[in-house]
């Protein structure tokens, strides 16, 4: 019997404690409601999340996060409207100054690092552009060489065709006279090369002087002394 009474007493005390806590919570809520909104900034969104009916899809991360985002956006809009009604500013003024948490030296290092990274990226981009330009220049140069070779081949073919056409046509009088005077080209150079006939011809050989050709007499001009004697007699 004693244990039963103790159990009934503990249950009764728990119920009383629960009632007391609910009463305190109601009193606090009434006090909060009596206070102006600008002191609590309490916002209750107009829409609620439907977890019970499982329309939200709690296992779908994208849909769940999107629902949270829309709920927060709705509450933020309502809070802006309430701030305007109570005359509470919620935007940062234009002359607002916030002191940096980090020192100026640290921020200077960060700035230098950012400038270095920017220059590095620009240098890499410039190298890529130069490489691409060099490749394009090589391709253009190769194309010009091919085009020059093609034009040279076409010119050579056209020249050969023109020469062949000229040979088939009747030559002019001027061309015929030049051909009679200068010939048609023929053998050039090596005119002093011996053949069998000139090799066996020894008629001009002189065994004394070992010089070919006829011996000619010397000059009839007097010597220097004779010329001087002749000049003195005059």
Coordinates of C-alpha atoms in Angstrom, one line a residue:
X1 CA 0.0 0.0 0.0
X2 CA 2.9 2.3 0.8
X3 CA 4.4 1.8 -2.7
X4 CA 1.1 2.5 -4.3
X5 CA 0.6 5.7 -2.5
X6 CA 4.2 6.8 -3.4
X7 CA 3.5 6.0 -7.1
X8 CA 0.3 8.0 -7.0
X9 CA 2.1 10.9 -5.4
X10 CA 4.9 11.0 -8.0
X11 CA 2.3 10.9 -10.9
X12 CA 0.4 13.7 -9.2
X13 CA 3.5 15.8 -8.7
X14 CA 4.5 15.3 -12.4
X15 CA 1.0 16.4 -13.6
X16 CA 1.2 19.5 -11.3
X17 CA 4.7 20.3 -12.6
X18 CA 3.5 20.1 -16.2
X19 CA 0.5 22.3 -15.5
X20 CA 2.8 24.8 -13.8
X21 CA 5.2 24.9 -16.8
X22 CA 2.3 25.3 -19.2
X23 CA 1.0 28.2 -17.2
X24 CA 4.4 29.8 -17.1
X25 CA 4.8 29.4 -20.8
X26 CA 1.3 30.9 -21.5
X27 CA 2.2 33.8 -19.2
X28 CA 5.4 34.4 -21.1
X29 CA 3.7 34.2 -24.4
X30 CA 1.1 36.8 -23.3
X31 CA 3.9 39.0 -22.1
X32 CA 5.7 38.7 -25.4
X33 CA 2.5 39.5 -27.3
X34 CA 2.0 42.6 -25.1
X35 CA 5.4 43.9 -26.0
X36 CA 6.0 45.7 -29.2
X37 CA 7.3 43.7 -32.2
X38 CA 10.4 45.8 -32.5
X39 CA 11.7 44.4 -29.2
X40 CA 11.3 40.7 -30.1
X41 CA 11.5 40.6 -34.0
X42 CA 9.4 37.5 -33.8
X43 CA 8.3 36.3 -37.3
X44 CA 6.0 33.4 -38.1
X45 CA 5.8 32.6 -41.8
X46 CA 2.4 32.4 -43.4
X47 CA 3.2 29.0 -44.8
X48 CA 4.4 25.9 -43.0
X49 CA 6.4 22.9 -44.0
X50 CA 4.3 19.9 -44.7
X51 CA 6.4 17.2 -43.1
X52 CA 3.5 15.2 -41.8
X53 CA 1.9 14.5 -45.2
X54 CA 5.3 13.9 -46.7
X55 CA 4.6 16.3 -49.5
X56 CA 8.0 17.9 -49.0
X57 CA 10.1 14.9 -49.8
X58 CA 12.5 15.0 -46.9
X59 CA 14.9 12.6 -48.6
X60 CA 15.2 14.9 -51.7
X61 CA 17.9 17.4 -50.8
X62 CA 17.1 19.9 -53.5
X63 CA 13.4 20.1 -52.8
X64 CA 14.0 20.3 -49.0
X65 CA 16.5 23.1 -49.3
X66 CA 14.3 25.0 -51.8
X67 CA 11.4 24.8 -49.3
X68 CA 13.6 26.2 -46.6
X69 CA 14.8 29.0 -48.9
X70 CA 11.2 30.0 -49.8
X71 CA 10.2 29.9 -46.1
X72 CA 13.1 32.1 -45.1
X73 CA 12.4 34.5 -48.0
X74 CA 8.7 34.8 -47.0
X75 CA 9.7 35.6 -43.4
X76 CA 12.3 38.2 -44.5
X77 CA 9.7 40.0 -46.6
X78 CA 7.3 40.1 -43.7
X79 CA 10.0 41.3 -41.4
X80 CA 10.8 44.2 -43.8
X81 CA 7.2 45.2 -43.9
X82 CA 7.0 45.2 -40.1
X83 CA 10.3 47.2 -39.8
X84 CA 8.8 49.8 -42.1
X85 CA 5.6 49.9 -40.0
X86 CA 7.6 50.4 -36.7
X87 CA 10.1 52.8 -38.3
X88 CA 13.1 50.5 -37.8
X89 CA 15.8 50.8 -40.5
X90 CA 17.0 47.5 -41.9
X91 CA 19.4 48.7 -44.6
X92 CA 23.0 49.9 -44.1
X93 CA 23.5 53.6 -44.6
X94 CA 25.8 54.9 -47.3
X95 CA 28.4 56.3 -44.9
X96 CA 28.6 53.2 -42.8
X97 CA 32.2 52.3 -41.8
X98 CA 33.1 48.9 -40.5
X99 CA 36.6 48.4 -39.2
X100 CA 38.5 45.5 -40.7
X101 CA 39.2 42.6 -38.4
X102 CA 42.5 42.0 -40.1
X103 CA 45.4 44.5 -40.1
X104 CA 46.4 46.7 -42.9
X105 CA 49.7 44.8 -43.3
X106 CA 47.9 41.6 -43.7
X107 CA 45.5 43.1 -46.3
X108 CA 48.4 44.6 -48.2
X109 CA 50.0 41.1 -48.4
X110 CA 46.6 39.7 -49.6
X111 CA 46.5 42.5 -52.2
X112 CA 50.0 41.8 -53.4
X113 CA 49.2 38.1 -53.7
X114 CA 46.1 38.9 -55.7
X115 CA 48.1 41.2 -58.0
X116 CA 50.7 38.5 -58.4
X117 CA 48.1 35.9 -59.3
X118 CA 46.5 38.2 -61.8
X119 CA 49.8 39.0 -63.5
X120 CA 50.6 35.3 -63.5
X121 CA 47.3 34.5 -65.2
X122 CA 47.8 37.3 -67.7
X123 CA 51.3 36.0 -68.5
X124 CA 50.0 32.5 -69.1
X125 CA 47.2 33.8 -71.3
X126 CA 49.8 35.9 -73.2
X127 CA 52.0 32.9 -73.7
X128 CA 49.1 30.9 -75.0
X129 CA 48.2 33.7 -77.4
X130 CA 51.8 34.0 -78.7
X131 CA 52.0 30.3 -79.2
X132 CA 48.7 30.3 -81.1
X133 CA 49.9 33.3 -83.2
X134 CA 53.2 31.6 -83.9
X135 CA 51.3 28.5 -85.1
X136 CA 49.1 30.5 -87.3
X137 CA 52.1 32.4 -88.7
X138 CA 53.8 29.0 -89.6
X139 CA 50.6 27.8 -91.2
X140 CA 50.3 31.0 -93.2
X141 CA 54.0 30.9 -94.2
X142 CA 53.6 27.2 -95.4
X143 CA 50.5 28.3 -97.3
X144 CA 52.4 31.1 -99.0
X145 CA 55.3 28.6 -100.0
X146 CA 52.8 26.2 -101.4
X147 CA 51.0 29.0 -103.3
X148 CA 54.4 30.3 -104.7
X149 CA 55.3 26.8 -105.8
X150 CA 52.0 26.4 -107.5
X151 CA 52.3 29.7 -109.3
X152 CA 55.9 28.8 -110.4
X153 CA 54.7 25.4 -111.7
X154 CA 51.9 27.1 -113.6
X155 CA 54.3 29.7 -115.0
X156 CA 56.7 27.0 -116.1
X157 CA 54.0 25.0 -117.8
X158 CA 52.7 28.1 -119.5
X159 CA 56.2 29.0 -120.7
X160 CA 56.8 25.5 -122.0
X161 CA 53.5 25.5 -123.8
X162 CA 54.2 28.9 -125.3
X163 CA 57.6 27.7 -126.5
X164 CA 56.1 24.7 -128.1
X165 CA 53.4 26.8 -129.7
X166 CA 56.1 29.1 -131.1
X167 CA 58.0 26.2 -132.6
X168 CA 55.0 24.8 -134.4
X169 CA 54.1 28.2 -135.9
X170 CA 56.1 29.8 -138.8
X171 CA 58.9 31.9 -137.4
X172 CA 59.2 35.6 -138.4
X173 CA 61.8 37.0 -140.8
X174 CA 63.8 38.5 -137.9
X175 CA 63.8 35.1 -136.1
X176 CA 64.8 33.3 -139.3
X177 CA 67.7 35.8 -140.0
X178 CA 68.9 35.4 -136.4
X179 CA 68.8 31.7 -136.8
X180 CA 70.9 31.9 -139.9
X181 CA 73.4 34.2 -138.3
X182 CA 73.8 32.7 -134.9
X183 CA 72.5 29.2 -135.5
X184 CA 70.1 27.3 -133.3
X185 CA 72.3 27.0 -130.3
X186 CA 74.0 23.7 -130.7
X187 CA 77.3 22.9 -129.0
X188 CA 78.7 25.4 -126.6
X189 CA 82.2 25.6 -125.1
X190 CA 85.1 23.1 -125.3
X191 CA 86.1 24.4 -128.7
X192 CA 89.8 23.6 -128.2
X193 CA 89.3 20.0 -127.5
X194 CA 91.3 17.8 -129.9
X195 CA 89.7 15.1 -132.0
X196 CA 91.4 12.3 -134.1
X197 CA 92.2 14.5 -137.0
X198 CA 93.9 17.3 -135.1
X199 CA 95.7 14.9 -132.9
X200 CA 97.5 13.2 -135.9
X201 CA 98.2 16.5 -137.7
X202 CA 101.9 17.4 -137.0
X203 CA 102.4 19.8 -139.9
X204 CA 102.8 22.9 -137.6
X205 CA 105.2 21.3 -135.2
X206 CA 108.6 22.9 -134.9
X207 CA 111.2 20.6 -133.2
X208 CA 113.7 23.5 -132.7
X209 CA 111.5 26.0 -131.0
X210 CA 108.8 23.5 -130.1
X211 CA 106.4 26.2 -131.2
X212 CA 103.7 25.7 -133.7
X213 CA 103.0 27.9 -136.7
X214 CA 105.4 29.7 -139.1
X215 CA 108.4 31.6 -137.9
X216 CA 108.1 35.3 -138.3
X217 CA 110.9 37.8 -138.7
X218 CA 111.6 40.2 -135.8
X219 CA 110.9 43.9 -135.8
X220 CA 112.9 46.3 -138.0
X221 CA 113.1 49.1 -135.4
X222 CA 116.7 50.2 -134.7
X223 CA 118.2 50.0 -131.2
X224 CA 118.3 52.8 -128.7
X225 CA 121.9 53.8 -129.4
X226 CA 121.2 54.0 -133.1
X227 CA 118.2 56.1 -132.5
X228 CA 120.2 58.5 -130.3
X229 CA 123.0 58.8 -132.9
X230 CA 120.5 59.5 -135.6
X231 CA 118.9 62.2 -133.4
X232 CA 122.3 63.9 -132.6
X233 CA 123.2 64.1 -136.3
X234 CA 120.1 66.1 -136.9

